[in-house]
Every structure is written in C-alpha cells, then in structure tokens.
Coordinates of C-alpha atoms and ligand atoms in Angstrom, one line a residue:
X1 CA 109.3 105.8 72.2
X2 CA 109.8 109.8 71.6
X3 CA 113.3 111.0 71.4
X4 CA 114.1 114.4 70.4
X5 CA 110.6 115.8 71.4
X6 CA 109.2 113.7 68.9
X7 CA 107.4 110.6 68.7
X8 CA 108.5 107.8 66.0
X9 CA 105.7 108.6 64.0
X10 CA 106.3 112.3 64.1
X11 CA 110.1 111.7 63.3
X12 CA 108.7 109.8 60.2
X13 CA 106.6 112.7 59.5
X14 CA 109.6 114.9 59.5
X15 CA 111.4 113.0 57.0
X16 CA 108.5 112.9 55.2
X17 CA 108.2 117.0 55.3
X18 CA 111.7 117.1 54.1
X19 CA 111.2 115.0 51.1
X20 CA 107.4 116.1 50.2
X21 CA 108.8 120.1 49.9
X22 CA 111.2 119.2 47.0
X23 CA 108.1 117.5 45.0
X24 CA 106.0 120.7 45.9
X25 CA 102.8 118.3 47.5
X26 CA 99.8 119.9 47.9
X27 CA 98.2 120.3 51.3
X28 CA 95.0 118.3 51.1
X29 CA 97.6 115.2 50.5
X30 CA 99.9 116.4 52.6
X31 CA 97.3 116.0 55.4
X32 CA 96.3 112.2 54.4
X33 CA 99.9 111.5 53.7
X34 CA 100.9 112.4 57.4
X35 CA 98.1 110.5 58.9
X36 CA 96.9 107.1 59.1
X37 CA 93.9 105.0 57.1
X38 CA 92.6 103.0 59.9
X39 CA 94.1 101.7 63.6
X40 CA 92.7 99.3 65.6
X41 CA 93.4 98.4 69.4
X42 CA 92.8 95.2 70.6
X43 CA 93.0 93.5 74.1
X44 CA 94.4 90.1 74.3
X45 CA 94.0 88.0 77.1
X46 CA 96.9 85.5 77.5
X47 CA 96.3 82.2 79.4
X48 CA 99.9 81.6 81.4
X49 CA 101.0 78.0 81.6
X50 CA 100.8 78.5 85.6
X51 CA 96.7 79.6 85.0
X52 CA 97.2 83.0 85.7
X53 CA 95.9 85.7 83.0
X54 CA 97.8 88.4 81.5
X55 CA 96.1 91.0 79.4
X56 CA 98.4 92.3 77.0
X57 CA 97.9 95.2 74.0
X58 CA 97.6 94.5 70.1
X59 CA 97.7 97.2 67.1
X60 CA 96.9 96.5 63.4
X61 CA 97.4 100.4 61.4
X62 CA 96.6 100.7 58.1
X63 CA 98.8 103.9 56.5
X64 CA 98.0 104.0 53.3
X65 CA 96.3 101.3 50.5
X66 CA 96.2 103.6 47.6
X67 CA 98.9 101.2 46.1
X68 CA 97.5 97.7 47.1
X69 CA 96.2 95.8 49.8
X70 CA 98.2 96.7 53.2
X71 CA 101.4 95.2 54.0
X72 CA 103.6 94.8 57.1
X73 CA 105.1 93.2 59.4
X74 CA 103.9 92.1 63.0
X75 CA 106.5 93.0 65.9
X76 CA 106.3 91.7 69.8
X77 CA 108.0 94.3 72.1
X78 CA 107.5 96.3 75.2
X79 CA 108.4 99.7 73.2
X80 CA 105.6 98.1 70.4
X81 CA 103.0 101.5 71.3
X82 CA 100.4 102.9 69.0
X83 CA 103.0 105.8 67.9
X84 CA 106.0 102.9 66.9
X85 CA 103.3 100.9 65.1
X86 CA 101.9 104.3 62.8
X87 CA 105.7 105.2 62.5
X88 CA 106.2 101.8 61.0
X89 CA 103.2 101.5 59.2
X90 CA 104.2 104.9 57.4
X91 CA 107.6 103.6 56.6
X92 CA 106.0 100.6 54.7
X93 CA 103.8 102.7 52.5
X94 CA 106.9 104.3 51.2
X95 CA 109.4 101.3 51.0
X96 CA 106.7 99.7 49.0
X97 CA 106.0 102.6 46.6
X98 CA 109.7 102.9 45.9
X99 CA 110.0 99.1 45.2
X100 CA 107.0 99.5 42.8
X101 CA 105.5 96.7 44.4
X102 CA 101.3 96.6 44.4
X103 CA 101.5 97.1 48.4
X104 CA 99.8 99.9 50.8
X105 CA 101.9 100.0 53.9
X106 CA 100.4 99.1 56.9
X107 CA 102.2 97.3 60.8
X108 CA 100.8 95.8 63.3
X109 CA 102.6 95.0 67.1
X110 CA 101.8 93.4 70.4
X111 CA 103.7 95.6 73.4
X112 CA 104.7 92.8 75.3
X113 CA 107.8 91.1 76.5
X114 CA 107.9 87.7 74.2
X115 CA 110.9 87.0 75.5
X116 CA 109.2 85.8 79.4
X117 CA 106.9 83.4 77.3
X118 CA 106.8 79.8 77.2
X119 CA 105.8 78.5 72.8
X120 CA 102.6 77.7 74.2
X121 CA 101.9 80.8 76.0
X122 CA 103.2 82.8 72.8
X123 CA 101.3 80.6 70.3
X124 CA 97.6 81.4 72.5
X125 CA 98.9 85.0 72.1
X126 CA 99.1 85.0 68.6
X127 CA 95.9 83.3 68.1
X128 CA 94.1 85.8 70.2
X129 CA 95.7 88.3 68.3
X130 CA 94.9 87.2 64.8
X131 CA 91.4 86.6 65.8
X132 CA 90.8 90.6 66.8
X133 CA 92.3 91.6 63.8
X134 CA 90.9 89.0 61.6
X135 CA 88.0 91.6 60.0
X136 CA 90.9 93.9 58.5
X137 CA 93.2 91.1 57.1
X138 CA 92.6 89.1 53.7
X139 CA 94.7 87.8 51.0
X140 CA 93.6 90.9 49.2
X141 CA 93.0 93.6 51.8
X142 CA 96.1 92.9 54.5
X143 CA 98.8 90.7 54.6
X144 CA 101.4 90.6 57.8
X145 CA 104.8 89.3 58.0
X146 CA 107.4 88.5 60.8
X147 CA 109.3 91.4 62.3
X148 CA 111.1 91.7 65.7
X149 CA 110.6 88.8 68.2
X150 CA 108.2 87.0 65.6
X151 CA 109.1 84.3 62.8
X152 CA 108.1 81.4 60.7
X153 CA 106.3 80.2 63.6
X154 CA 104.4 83.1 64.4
X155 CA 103.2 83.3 60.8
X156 CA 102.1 79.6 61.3
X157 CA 99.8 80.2 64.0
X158 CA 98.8 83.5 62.5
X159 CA 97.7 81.5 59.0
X160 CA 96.2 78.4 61.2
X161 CA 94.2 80.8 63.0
X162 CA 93.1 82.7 60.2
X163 CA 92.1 79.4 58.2
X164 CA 90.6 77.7 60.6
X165 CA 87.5 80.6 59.4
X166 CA 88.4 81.3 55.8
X167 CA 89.7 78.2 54.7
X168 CA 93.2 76.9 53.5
X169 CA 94.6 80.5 53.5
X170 CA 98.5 80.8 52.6
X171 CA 98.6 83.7 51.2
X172 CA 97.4 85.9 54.1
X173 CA 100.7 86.0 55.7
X174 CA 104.4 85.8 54.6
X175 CA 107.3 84.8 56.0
X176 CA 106.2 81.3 56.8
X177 CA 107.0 78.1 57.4
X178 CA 108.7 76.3 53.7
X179 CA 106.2 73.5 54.5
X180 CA 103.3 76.1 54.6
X181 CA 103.9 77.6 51.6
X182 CA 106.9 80.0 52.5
X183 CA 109.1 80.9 49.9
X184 CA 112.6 79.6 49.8
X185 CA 115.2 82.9 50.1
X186 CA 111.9 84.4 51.8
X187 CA 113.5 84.3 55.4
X188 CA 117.0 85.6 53.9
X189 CA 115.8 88.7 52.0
X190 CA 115.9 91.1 54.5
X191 CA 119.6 90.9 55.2
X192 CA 121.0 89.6 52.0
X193 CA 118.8 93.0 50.3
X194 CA 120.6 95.1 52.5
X195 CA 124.2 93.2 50.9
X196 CA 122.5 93.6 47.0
X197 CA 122.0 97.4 48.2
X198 CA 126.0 98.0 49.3
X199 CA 126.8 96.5 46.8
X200 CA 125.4 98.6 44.6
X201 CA 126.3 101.7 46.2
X202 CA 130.1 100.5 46.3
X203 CA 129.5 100.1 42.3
X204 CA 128.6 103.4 42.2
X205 CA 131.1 104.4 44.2
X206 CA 134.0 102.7 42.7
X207 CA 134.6 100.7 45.6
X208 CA 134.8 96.8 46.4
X209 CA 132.9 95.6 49.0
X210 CA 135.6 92.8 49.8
X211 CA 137.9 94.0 52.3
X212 CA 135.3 96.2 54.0
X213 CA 135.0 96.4 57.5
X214 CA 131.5 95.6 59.1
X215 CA 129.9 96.6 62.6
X216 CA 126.1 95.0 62.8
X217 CA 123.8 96.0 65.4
X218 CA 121.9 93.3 66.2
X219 CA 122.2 89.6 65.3
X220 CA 118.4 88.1 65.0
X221 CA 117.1 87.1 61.3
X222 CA 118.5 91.1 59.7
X223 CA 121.2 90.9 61.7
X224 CA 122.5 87.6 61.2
X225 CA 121.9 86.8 57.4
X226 CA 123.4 90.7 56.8
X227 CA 126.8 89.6 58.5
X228 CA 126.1 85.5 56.9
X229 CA 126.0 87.6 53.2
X230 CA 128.9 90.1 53.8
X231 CA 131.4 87.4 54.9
X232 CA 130.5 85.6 51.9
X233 CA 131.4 88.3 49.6
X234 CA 135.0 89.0 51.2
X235 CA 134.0 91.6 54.0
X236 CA 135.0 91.6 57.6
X237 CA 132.5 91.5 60.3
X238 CA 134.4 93.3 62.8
X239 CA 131.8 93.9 65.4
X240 CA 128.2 92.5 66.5
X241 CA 125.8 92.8 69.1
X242 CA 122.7 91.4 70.0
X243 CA 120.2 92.2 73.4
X244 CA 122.8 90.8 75.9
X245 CA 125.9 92.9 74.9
X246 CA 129.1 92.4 72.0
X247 CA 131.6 91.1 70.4
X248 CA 134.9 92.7 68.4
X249 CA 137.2 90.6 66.9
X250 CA 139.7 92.7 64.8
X251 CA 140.3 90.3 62.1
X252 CA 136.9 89.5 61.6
X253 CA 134.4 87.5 64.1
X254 CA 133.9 84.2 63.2
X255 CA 130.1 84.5 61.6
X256 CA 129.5 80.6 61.4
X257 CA 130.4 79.9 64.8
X258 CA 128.0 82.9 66.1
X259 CA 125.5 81.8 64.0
X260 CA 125.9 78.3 65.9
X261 CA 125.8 79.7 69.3
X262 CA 122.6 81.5 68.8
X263 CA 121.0 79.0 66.9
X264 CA 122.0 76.5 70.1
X265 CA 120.0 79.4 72.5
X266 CA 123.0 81.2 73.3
X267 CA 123.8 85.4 73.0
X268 CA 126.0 86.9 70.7
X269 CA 128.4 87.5 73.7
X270 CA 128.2 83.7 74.2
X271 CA 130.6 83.0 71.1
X272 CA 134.0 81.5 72.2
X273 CA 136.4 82.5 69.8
X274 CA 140.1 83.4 71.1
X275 CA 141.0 87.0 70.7
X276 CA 137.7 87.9 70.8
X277 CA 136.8 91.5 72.8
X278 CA 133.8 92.2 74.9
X279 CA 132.0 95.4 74.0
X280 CA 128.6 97.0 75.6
X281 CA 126.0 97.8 72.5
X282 CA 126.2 101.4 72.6
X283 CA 130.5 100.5 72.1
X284 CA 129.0 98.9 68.9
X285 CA 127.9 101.7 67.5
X286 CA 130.7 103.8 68.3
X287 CA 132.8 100.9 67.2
X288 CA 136.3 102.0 64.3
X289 CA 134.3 100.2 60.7
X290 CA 133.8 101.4 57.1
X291 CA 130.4 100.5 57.5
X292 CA 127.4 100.8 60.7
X293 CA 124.4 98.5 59.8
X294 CA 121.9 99.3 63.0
X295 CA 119.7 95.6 62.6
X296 CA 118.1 96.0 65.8
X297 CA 115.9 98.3 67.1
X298 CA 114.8 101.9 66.3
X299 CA 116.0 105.3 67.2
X300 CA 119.7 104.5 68.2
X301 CA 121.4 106.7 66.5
X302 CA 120.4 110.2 67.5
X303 CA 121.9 113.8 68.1
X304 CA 124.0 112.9 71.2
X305 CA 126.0 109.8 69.8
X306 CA 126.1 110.5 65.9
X307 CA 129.5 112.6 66.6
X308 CA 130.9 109.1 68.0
X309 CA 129.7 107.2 64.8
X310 CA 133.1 106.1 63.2
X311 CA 131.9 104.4 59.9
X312 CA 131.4 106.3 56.8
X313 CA 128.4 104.7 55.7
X314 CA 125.5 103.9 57.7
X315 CA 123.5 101.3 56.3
X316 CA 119.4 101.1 57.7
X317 CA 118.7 97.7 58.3
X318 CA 116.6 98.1 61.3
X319 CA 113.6 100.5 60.7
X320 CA 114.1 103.8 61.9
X321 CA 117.1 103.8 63.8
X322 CA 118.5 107.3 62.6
X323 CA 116.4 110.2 64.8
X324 CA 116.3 113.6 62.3
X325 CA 118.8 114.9 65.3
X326 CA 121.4 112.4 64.0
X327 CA 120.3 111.9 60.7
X328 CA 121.4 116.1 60.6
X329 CA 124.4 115.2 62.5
X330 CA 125.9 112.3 60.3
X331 CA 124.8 114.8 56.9
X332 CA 127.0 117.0 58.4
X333 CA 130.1 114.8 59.0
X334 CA 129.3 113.3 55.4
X335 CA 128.8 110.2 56.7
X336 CA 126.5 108.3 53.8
X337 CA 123.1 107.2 55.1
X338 CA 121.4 104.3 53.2
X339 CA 118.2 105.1 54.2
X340 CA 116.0 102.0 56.0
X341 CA 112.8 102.2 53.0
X342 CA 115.5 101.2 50.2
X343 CA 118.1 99.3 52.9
X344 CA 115.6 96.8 54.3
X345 CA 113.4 96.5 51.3
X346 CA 114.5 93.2 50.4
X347 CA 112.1 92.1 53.2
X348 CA 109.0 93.4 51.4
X349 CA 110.1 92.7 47.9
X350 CA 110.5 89.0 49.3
X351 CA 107.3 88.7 50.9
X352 CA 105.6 89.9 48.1
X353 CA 107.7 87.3 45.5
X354 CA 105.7 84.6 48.1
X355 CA 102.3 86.1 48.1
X356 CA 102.8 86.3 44.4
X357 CA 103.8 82.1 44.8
X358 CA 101.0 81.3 47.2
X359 CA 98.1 83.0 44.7
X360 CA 99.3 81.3 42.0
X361 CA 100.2 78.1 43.7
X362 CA 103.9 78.1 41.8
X363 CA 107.0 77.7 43.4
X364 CA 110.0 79.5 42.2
X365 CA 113.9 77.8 42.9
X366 CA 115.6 80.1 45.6
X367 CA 118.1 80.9 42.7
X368 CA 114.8 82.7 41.1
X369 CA 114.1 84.4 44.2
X370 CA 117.5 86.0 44.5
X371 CA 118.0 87.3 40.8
X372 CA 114.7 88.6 40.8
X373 CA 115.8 90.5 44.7
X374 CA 118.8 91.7 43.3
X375 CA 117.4 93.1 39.9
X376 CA 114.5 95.0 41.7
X377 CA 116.5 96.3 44.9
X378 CA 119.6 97.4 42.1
X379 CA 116.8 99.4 39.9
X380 CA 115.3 101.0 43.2
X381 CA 119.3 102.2 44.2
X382 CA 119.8 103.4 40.9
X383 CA 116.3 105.5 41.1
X384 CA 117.3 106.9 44.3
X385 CA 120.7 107.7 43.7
X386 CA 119.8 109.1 40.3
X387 CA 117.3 111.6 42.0
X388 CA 119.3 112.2 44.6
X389 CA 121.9 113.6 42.0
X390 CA 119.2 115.4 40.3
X391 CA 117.5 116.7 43.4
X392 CA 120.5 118.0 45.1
X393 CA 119.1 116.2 48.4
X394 CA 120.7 112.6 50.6
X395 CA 119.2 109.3 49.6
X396 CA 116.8 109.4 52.5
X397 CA 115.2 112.5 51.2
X398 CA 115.2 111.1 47.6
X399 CA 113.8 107.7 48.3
X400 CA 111.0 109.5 50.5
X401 CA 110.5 111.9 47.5
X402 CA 109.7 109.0 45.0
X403 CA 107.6 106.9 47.3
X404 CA 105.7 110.1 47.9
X405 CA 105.2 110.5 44.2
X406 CA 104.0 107.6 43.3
X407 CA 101.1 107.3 46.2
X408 CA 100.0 110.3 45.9
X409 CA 99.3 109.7 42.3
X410 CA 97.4 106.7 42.9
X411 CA 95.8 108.5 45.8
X412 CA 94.7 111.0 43.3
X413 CA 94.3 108.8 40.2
X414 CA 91.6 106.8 42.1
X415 CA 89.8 109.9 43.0
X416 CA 90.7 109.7 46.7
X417 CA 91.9 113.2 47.5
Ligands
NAD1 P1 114.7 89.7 65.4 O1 113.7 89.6 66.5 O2 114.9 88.4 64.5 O3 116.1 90.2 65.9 C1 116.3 91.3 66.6 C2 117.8 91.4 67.1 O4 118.0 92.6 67.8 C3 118.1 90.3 68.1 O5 119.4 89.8 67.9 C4 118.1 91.0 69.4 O6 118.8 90.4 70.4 C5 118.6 92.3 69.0 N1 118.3 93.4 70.0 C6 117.1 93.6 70.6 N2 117.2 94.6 71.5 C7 118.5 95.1 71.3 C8 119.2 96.1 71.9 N3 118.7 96.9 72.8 N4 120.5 96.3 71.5 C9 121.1 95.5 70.5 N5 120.4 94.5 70.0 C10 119.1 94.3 70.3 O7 114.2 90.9 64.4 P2 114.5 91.1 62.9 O8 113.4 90.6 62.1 O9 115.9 90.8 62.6 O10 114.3 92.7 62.8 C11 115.3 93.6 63.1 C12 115.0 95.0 62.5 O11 114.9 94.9 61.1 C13 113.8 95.7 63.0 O12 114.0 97.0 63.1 C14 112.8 95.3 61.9 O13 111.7 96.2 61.9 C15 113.7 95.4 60.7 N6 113.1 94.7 59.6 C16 112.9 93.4 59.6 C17 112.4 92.7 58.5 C18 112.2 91.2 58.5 O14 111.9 90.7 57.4 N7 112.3 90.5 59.5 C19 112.2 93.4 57.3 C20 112.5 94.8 57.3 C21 112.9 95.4 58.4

C-alpha cells in the first residue's frame, strides 16, 4: 500500500532518516541500512478443492543479518506486496536490535485472500510456499513466525514441509503447535508484551493502568490477548473491532464473551451483550479512550484522521499503522506514540525464548516465559525512554536511534561496510 506518496517501505525509511540523523550515520551505511539483503519472488500454484488452479504470489526479504540469522514473521493478505513485505522486514531488523536479541530482521508474505480458502486449500499453499523458499531458511540462517491470517497451523505445515527434507526440524519456525515443540506463553506474547510495555510507561508516568480506558483495533491473536491482558489488570476495554465492523460498550465490553464468539467462528460485531453499541472501524479509531492500540493492519492512522484520534496514548500493536503524516500530527497534539519496534516486541522476544527451547530441547514453565518477557520488554522501555530524555526526540525516534546503533556496529564490526 502507499499512502502519503510513499510506499510502506519508504515510510519506514523515513522514520528511519529521522532517527539515523540524531546518531550522525555515515552514508555508506546509510545506503545498506535503507535497502534490503536479499528478496525472493516465488509463484505458487494452488490446487482448489473444486480442481481449478490459482496461482498466487510469495515473498521471503531478508533486511538485515548483521545481528543473527533472519527473523520474521509470514503474513497472508491481498495488500501482502513486495513494498509491505521490505517495510516489515526493515521493522524487524530494528525491533530485534533494540531487544538485544541475536536476530537479523527479515518477513516474508503471500498476497492472497486466505480468508476464501478451504484448510486444505490453505495447507497445499503453505507447502508450496515453504518449498520455494526452503534454500534461504535454516535453523541458523532464517526462521519465520505466524503474523496476520497465519497461526500455529501454518507453522505446522511450514515445519512438516521443511522436515520432510532436513529432518525433524522444530526450530526453523516459531509460533507452533505446543505439541510441536511451541512454547507455552509463545502464542500470548505479542499482546500481553504490548500490556508489560503500558505498564511500564504508566510507571513512568505515575499513572495506574487500572481504570484505564481501552479502544483495540483489531481482535485476532494481538488484538484479542492485548484486551484478554488489560481486563485482567483492572482496565476497561471500551471499544473493539475486527474485519466485519465494532463494538462499544461504555462500561467495558465483555472480553470473555468476545473471546467466545470468535473462537465459535463468529465477528467481533457478533458478541451479544445488552447495551452494547455498533460502531464502523474507522468509528474505532476515532473512538473517546485513554488509550488507541491499532492491532490490525498497517497505515491507519494517517494525516487526515490523526486530528480525530481522542486517546492520549497510541499504543503500536499492529506494525506500522502510524503514516509519518500522522505520526507528525499526533506529535503535535502531544498525543504519546509507543512506537510498534518496542510495542509489539514481545512477539519476537517470544519466538526467540522458543527457538532458544527447541535447540536446546528444554522446556521452560509459561511462568518462566513471562518473567523473562516482562524483564527484557521493561529494560528495552527504560532504554528508550531514557534516550528519549537524553536525545530530546519521541520514543519512535529513540527506539529507531538504538536499533540503528547497534546494527550498524555489527555491520561494521564484521567488516561488512
Ligand atoms: P491476526 O490475523 O490474528 O488478526 C488480525 C485481526 O485484524 C483480525 O481480528 C482481523 O479481523 C482484523 N482486521 C483485518 N482487517 C481489518 C480491518 N480492515 N479493520 C479492522 N480490523 C481488521 O493477526 P495478528 O497476528 O493478530 O497480527 C495483527 C498485527 O500485529 C499485524 O500488524 C502484525 O504484523 C502485528 N504483529 C503480530 C505479531 C504476532 O506474533 N502475531 C507480532 C508482532 C506484530
């Protein structure tokens, strides 16, 4: 998608520019930091159940490995282009760095509709897929992960296919299956990370997070384990969305029951509790809350409907949903952004906890899991909202500025630029 005159991966790039001035890059990385390692296009043929064919479009981009083998998720969606996929792929290298974990960042997507697919039709898919990209994954080279519209499941047949050459192969993708070797707390990470990170930044900002109202965009695995975690912890979810449209329930939607409904097939606007208001998804975003989390899809908060955004802190639990047009319009209203590389990094930090697991065929209690996500998302808040102090610049541009800094010393270190 390209909003703004510019394409995701050239909004990345732009936040990137922002950052890389105040730690006064050099050009030579400048130019291998804005570009990608590798990309590869593959053509998938997909068998329908009815025997017709369907060709369909995979990507694999590697951003950056300076740091590790590549890491990143796999996404199916119709917007999934070459230019989403780099975007992401970018956005990985610098969430990783500014975790500290050993990752490069790398994506990978399929532009299809996955939601006009029967499990057999979507399992052929995958296999197809894994198969044309099978010469630039390994346990120690690339390792992919569920994103949007793909799951346990998906990482299932992604592992099956990929052992079915190599041998019994866990590690070489995360987010699986418990019974495959996935990590328990690994399919929660995501959203309860972005929790750990509010609740941080209420610490710092002398505020509880109990009582705080929540609107969340989007109600698949970020989405629902975001609003699953806040509740917990006192909040009030007082808005969601999914695909099909919204809810609002002033004194709070009833997370359990939505969680029920969807898990039974249904939408988000399916849920049937009394009092409960109808609302379109751009109403959502617009929607009176202390606190926006976009867990959806990118680029839905731009320049045009930032000056409707009524929250005062925008959490980035989707990847890239703030356009620099909004991201310059919400500065301006001093409305906090929490930027997606620290918000969502629960995700990475989670897959790599399993990798960790699989290698050394170890498995840690979920209690394990969590302490360990909490410690290393608190320590990564603290880093950026220390430099953001120091800096003078948002958290966005300070959680940039030290992923920057830390590739582009290993970049150098290994004698790569
Ligand atoms: P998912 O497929 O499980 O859920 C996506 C949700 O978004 C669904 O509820 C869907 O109905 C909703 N949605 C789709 N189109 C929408 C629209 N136009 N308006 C409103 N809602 C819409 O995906 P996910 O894994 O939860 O990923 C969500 C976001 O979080 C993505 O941006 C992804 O890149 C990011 N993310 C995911 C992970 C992860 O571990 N899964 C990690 C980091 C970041």
């Amino acid at each position: 998608m390209a909003k703004e005159g510019l394409t995701a991966f050239g909004a990345v790039n732009r936040y990137f520019e922002e950052a890389a001035r105040l730690v006064d890059l050099d050009d030579a990385m400048y130019s291998v930091l804005t570009s990608t390692y590798r990309e590869i296009s593959v053509q998938i043929p997909v068998r329908r159940d009815d025997g017709g064919l369907t060709v369909v479009r995979g990507y694999r981009v590697h951003h950056n490995g300076a740091r590790g083998p590549y890491k990143g998720g796999i996404r199916y969606h119709p917007t999934a282009d070459l230019e989403e996929v780099r975007a992401l792929a970018s956005l990985m290298t610098w969430k990783s760095a500014l975790l500290g974990l050993p990752f490069g960042g790398a994506k990978g997507g399929i532009q299809v509709d996955p939601t006009a697919m029967s499990p057999a039709e979507l399992q052929r898919m995958t296999r197809r897929f894994t198969n044309g990209i099978a010469h630039l994954i390994g346990v120690y080279r690339d390792i992919p992960a569920p994103d949007m519209n793909t799951n346990a499941q998906t990482m299932a047949w992604m592992m099956d296919a990929y052992s079915a050459v190599h041998g019994y192969s866990p590690a070489i993708v995360t987010g699986k299956p418990l019974d495959l070797g996935g990590a328990p707390g690994r399919e929660a990470a995501t959203g309860r990370g972005v929790i750990y990170v509010l609740e941080s930044h209420c610490e710092r900002h002398g505020r509880d997070l109990a009582g705080l109202r929540l609107a969340v965009q989007g109600f698949g695995n970020v989405g629902s384990w975001v609003a699953r975690e806040a509740v917990e912890r006192g909040a009030v979810v007082v808005a969601v969305s999914d695909v099909a449209g919204g809810v609002r329930h002033e004194k709070g939607v009833d997370v359990a029951r939505l969680v029920e409904v969807v898990a039974g097939g249904g939408t988000v606007p399916d849920t049937d509790q009394p009092g409960i208001d109808h609302i379109g998804n751009e109403e959502l975003l617009e929607s009176p809350c202390d606190v926006l989390v976009p867990a959806a899809l990118g680029e839905v908060i731009d320049g045009e409907n930032a000056p409707r955004v009524r929250a005062g802190v925008v959490v980035e639990a989707a990847n890239y949903p703030v356009t620099p047009g909004g991201d310059k319009v919400l500065a301006d209203r001093g409305v906090e952004v929490i930027p997606d590389i620290l918000a969502n990094a629960g995700g990475v930090t989670g897959s790599y906890f399993e990798w960790t697991q699989n290698i050394q065929q170890f498995t840690w209690k979920e209690a394990r899991f969590n302490d360990e996500l909490r410690d290393r998302l608190r320590v990564a808040y603290d880093a950026t909202a220390a430099a953001a102090a120091e800096l003078g610049c948002s958290l966005r541009q300070a959680a940039f500025a030290i992923g920057i800094r830390k590739v582009a010393e290993a970049d150098r270190v290994r004698g790569y630029v």
